PDB file of C-alpha atoms and ligand atoms in Angstrom:
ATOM      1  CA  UNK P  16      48.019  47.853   3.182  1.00 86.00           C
ATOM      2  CA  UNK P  17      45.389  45.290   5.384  1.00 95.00           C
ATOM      3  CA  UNK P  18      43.907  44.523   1.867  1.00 98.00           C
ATOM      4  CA  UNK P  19      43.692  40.691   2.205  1.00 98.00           C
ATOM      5  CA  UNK P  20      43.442  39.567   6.045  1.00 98.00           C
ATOM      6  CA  UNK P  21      44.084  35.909   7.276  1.00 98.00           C
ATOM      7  CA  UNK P  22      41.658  35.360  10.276  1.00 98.00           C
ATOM      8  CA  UNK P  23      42.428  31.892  12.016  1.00 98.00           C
ATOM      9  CA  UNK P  24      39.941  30.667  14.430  1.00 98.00           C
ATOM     10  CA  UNK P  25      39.275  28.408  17.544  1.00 97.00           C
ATOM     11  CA  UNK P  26      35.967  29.822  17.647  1.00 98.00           C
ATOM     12  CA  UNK P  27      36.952  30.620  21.357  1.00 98.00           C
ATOM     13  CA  UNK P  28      35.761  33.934  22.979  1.00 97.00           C
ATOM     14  CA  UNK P  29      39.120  36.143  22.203  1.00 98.00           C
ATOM     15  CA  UNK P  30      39.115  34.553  18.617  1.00 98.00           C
ATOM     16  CA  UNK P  31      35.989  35.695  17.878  1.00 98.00           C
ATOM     17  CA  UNK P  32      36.706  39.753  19.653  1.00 98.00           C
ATOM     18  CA  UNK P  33      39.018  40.016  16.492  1.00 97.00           C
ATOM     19  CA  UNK P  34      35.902  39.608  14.411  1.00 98.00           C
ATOM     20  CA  UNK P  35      34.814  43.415  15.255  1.00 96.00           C
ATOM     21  CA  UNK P  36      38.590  44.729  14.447  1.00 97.00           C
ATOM     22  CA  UNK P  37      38.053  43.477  10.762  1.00 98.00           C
ATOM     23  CA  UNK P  38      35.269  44.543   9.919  1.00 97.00           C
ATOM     24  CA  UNK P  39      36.699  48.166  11.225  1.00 96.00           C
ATOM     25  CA  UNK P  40      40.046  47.626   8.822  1.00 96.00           C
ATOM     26  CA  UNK P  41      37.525  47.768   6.053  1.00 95.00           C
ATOM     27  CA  UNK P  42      38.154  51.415   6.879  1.00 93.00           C
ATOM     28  CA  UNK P  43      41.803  51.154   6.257  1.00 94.00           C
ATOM     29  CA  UNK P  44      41.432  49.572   2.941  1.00 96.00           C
ATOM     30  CA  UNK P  45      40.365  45.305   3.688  1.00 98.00           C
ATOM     31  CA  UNK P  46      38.891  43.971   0.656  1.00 98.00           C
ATOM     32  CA  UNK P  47      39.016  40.221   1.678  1.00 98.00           C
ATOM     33  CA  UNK P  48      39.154  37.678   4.402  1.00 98.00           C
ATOM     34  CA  UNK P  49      40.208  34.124   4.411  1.00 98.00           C
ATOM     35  CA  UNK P  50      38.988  32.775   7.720  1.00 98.00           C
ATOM     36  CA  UNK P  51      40.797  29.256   8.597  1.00 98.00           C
ATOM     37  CA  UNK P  52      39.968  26.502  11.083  1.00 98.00           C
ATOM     38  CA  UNK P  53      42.509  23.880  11.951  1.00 97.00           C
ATOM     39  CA  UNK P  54      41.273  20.943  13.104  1.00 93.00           C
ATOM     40  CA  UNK P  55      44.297  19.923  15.796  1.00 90.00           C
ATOM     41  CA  UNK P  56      45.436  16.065  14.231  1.00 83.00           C
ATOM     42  CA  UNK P  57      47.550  16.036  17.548  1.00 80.00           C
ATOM     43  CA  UNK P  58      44.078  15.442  19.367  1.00 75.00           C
ATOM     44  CA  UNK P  59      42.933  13.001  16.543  1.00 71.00           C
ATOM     45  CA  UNK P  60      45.628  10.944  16.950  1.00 70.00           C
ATOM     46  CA  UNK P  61      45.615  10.585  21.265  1.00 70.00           C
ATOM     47  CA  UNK P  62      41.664   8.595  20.234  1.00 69.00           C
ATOM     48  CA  UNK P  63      41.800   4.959  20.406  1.00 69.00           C
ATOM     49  CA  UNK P  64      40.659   4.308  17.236  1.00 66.00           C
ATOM     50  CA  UNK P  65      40.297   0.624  17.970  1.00 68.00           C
ATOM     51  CA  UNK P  66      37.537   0.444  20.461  1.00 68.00           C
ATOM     52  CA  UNK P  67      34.300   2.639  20.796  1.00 66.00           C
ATOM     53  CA  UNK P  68      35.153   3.146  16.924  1.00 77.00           C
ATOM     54  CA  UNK P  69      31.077   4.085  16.546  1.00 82.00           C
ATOM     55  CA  UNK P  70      30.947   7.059  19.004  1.00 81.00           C
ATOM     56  CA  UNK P  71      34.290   8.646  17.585  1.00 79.00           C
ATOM     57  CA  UNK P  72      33.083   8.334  14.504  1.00 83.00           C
ATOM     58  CA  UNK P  73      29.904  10.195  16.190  1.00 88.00           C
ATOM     59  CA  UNK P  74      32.012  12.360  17.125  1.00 85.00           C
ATOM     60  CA  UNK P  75      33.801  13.603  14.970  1.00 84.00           C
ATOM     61  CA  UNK P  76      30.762  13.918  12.722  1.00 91.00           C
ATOM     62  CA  UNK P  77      29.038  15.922  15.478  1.00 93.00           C
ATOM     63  CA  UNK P  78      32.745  17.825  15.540  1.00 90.00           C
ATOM     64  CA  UNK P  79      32.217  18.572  11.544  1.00 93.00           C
ATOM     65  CA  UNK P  80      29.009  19.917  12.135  1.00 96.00           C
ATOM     66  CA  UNK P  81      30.044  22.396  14.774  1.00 96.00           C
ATOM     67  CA  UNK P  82      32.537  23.553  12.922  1.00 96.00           C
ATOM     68  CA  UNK P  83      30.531  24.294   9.675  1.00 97.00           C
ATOM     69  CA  UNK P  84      28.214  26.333  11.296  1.00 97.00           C
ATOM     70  CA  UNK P  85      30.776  28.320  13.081  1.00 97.00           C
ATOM     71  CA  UNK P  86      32.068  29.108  10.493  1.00 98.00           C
ATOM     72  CA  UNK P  87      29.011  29.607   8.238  1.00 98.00           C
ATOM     73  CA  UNK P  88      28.107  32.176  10.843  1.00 98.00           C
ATOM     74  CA  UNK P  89      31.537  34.192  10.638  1.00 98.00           C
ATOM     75  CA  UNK P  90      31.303  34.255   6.900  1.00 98.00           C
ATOM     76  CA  UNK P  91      27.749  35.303   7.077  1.00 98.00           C
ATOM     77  CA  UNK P  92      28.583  38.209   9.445  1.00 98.00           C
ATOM     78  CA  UNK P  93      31.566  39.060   7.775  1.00 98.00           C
ATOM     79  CA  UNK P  94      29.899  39.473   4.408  1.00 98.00           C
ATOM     80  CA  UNK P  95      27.537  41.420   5.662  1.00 98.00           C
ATOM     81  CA  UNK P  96      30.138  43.849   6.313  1.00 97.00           C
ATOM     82  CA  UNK P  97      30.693  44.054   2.753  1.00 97.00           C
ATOM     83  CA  UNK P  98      33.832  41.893   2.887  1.00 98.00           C
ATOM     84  CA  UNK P  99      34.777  39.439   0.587  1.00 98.00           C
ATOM     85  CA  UNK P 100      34.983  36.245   2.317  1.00 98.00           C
ATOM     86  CA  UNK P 101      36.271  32.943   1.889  1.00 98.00           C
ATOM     87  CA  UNK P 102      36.551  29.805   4.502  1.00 98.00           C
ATOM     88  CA  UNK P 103      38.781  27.187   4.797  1.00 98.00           C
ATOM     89  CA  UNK P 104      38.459  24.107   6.983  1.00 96.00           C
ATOM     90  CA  UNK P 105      42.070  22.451   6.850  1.00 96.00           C
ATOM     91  CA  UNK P 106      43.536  19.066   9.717  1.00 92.00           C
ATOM     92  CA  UNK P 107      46.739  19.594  10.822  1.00 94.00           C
ATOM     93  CA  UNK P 108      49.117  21.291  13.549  1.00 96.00           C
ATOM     94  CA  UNK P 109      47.654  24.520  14.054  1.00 97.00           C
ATOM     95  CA  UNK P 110      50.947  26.748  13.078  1.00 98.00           C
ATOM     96  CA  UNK P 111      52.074  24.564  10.324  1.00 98.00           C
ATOM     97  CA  UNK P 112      48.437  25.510   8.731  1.00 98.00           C
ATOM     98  CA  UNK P 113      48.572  28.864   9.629  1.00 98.00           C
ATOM     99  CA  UNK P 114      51.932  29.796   7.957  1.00 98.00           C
ATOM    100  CA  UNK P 115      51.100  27.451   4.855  1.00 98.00           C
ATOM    101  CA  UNK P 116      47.958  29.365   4.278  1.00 98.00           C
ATOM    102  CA  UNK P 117      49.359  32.868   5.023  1.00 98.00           C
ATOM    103  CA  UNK P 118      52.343  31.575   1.696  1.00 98.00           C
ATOM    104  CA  UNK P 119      49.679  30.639  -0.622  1.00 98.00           C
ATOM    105  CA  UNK P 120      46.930  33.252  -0.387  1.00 98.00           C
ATOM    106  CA  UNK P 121      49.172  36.085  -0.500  1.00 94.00           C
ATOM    107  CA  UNK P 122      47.769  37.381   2.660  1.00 98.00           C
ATOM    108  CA  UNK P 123      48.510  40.998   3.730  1.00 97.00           C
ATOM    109  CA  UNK P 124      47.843  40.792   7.536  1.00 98.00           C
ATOM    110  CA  UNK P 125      47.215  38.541   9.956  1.00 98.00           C
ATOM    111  CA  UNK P 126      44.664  39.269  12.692  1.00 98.00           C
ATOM    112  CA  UNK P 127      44.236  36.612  15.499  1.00 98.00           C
ATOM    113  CA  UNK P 128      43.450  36.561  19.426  1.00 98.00           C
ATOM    114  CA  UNK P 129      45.918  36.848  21.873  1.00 98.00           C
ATOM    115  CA  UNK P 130      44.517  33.606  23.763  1.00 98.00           C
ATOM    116  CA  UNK P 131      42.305  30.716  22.563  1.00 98.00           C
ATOM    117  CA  UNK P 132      40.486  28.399  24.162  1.00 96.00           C
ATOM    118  CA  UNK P 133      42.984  27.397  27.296  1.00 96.00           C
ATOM    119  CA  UNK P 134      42.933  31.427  27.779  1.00 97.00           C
ATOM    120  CA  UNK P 135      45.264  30.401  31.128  1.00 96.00           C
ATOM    121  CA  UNK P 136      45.302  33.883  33.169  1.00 95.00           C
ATOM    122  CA  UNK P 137      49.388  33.845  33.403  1.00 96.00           C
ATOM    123  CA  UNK P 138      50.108  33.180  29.722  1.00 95.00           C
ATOM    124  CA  UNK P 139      50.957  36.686  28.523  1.00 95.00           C
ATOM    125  CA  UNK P 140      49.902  34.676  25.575  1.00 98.00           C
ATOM    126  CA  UNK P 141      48.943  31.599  23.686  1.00 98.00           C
ATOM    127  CA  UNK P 142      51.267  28.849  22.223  1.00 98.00           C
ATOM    128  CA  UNK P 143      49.831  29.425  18.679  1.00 98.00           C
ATOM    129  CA  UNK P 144      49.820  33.143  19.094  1.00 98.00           C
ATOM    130  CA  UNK P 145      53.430  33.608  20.026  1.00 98.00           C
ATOM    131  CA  UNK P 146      54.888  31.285  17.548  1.00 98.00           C
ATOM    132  CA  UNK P 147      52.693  32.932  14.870  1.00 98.00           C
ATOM    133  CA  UNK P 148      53.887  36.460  15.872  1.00 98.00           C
ATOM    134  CA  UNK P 149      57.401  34.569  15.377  1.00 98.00           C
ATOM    135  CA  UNK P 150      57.509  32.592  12.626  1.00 98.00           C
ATOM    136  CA  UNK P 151      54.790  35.017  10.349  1.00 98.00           C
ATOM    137  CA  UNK P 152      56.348  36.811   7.087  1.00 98.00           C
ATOM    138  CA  UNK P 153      53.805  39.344   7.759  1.00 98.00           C
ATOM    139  CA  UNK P 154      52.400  41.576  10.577  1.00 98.00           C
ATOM    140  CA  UNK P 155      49.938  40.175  13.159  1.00 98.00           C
ATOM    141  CA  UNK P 156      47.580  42.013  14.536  1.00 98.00           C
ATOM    142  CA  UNK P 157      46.886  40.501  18.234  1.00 98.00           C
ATOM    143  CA  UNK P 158      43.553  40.760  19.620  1.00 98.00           C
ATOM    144  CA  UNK P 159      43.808  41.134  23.285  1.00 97.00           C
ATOM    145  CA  UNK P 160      41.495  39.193  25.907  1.00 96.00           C
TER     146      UNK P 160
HETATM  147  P1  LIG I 230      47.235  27.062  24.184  1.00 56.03           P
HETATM  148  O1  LIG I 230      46.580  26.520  22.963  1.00 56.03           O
HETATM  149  O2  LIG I 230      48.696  27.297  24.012  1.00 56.03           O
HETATM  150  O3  LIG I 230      46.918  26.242  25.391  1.00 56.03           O
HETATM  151  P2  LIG I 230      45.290  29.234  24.035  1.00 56.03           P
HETATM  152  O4  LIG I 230      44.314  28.230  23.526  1.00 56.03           O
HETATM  153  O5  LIG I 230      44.822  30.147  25.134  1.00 56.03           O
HETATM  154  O6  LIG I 230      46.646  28.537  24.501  1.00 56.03           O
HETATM  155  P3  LIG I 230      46.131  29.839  21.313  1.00 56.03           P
HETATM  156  O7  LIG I 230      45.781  28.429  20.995  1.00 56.03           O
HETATM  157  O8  LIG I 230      47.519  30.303  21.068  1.00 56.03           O
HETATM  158  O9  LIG I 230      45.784  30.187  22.855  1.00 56.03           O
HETATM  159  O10 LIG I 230      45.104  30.767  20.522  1.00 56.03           O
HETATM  160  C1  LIG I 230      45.405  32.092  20.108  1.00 56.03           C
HETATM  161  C2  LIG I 230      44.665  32.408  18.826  1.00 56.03           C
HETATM  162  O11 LIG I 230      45.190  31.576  17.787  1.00 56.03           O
HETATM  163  C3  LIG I 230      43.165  32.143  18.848  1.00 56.03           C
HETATM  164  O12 LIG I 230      42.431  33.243  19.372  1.00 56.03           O
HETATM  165  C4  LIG I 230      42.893  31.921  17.367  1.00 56.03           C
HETATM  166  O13 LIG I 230      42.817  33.165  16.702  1.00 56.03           O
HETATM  167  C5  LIG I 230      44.165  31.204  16.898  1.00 56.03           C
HETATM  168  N1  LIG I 230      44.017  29.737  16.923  1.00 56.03           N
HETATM  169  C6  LIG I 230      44.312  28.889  17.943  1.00 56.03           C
HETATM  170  N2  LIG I 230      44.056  27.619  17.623  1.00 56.03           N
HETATM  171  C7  LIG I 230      43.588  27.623  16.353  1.00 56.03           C
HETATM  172  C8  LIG I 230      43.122  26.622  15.428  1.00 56.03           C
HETATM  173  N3  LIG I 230      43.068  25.331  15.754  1.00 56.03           N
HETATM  174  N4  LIG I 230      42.724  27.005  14.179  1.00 56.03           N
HETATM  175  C9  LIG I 230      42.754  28.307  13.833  1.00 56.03           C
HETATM  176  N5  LIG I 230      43.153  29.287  14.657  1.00 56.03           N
HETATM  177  C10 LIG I 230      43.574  28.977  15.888  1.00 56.03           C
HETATM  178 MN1  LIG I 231      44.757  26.857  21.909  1.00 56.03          MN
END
């Protein structure tokens, strides 16, 4: 039933709670997990790319390199677990990602955080998490802060 899991990541503290709740759905039958990172192009876009062009571009390379060991580290643990594991770095709007990702890897279920990194204490819960749990063709599983 969980057999392929979508895990999409912030790499913020409630994203990465979910991390112990797949490796226990290897119990209920998870053979794979396709963890995604969207880099948000709506925060891309706000830079000035016209002045200070050297320390965005310093940036964002800095940005990159964060990001790949994140995730090298989630795919490292995750594998460990005896989970098949694949990563995938994609730019866009975080939902739009999400849901194209969830169509064309034929996920099963998809198991995110309940808050990211804004984690404001009266959000029952995050902007991507509620429109995922709206818009998914699948179940979510939400990871509670
Ligand atoms: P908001 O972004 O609305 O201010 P928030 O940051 O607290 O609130 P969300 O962004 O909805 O909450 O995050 C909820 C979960 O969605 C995260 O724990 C993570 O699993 C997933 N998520 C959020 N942003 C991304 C992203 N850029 N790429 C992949 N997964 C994401
Ligand atoms: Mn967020």
């Amino acid at each position: 039933m969980f057999e392929k899991i979508l895990y999409p990541t912030d790499f913020s503290e409630v994203a990465r709670k979910s991390i112990s709740f797949i490796k226990q759905l290897k119990g209920a039958g998870t053979k794979e997990v396709i963890v995604l990172h969207v880099t948000d192009v709506r925060n891309i876009d706000a830079w000035d790319w016209q002045t200070a062009t050297e320390s965005l571009i310093k940036i964002k390379k800095e940005l990159g390199k964060k990001i790949t060991k994140e995730m090298n580290s989630i795919e490292a643990e995750l594998s460990k677990a005896g989970l098949k594991v694949k990563v995938r770095f994609e730019e866009g709007v975080p939902l739009r990602e999400i849901l194209r990702v969830e169509e064309e890897e034929d996920i099963s279920v998809i198991v995110l955080g309940s808050h990211g990194r804004s984690n404001i204490a009266e959000m029952l819960l995050g902007s991507v998490s509620e429109k995922v749990i709206r818009k998914a063709k699948n179940p979510v599983l939400v990871v509670k802060r």
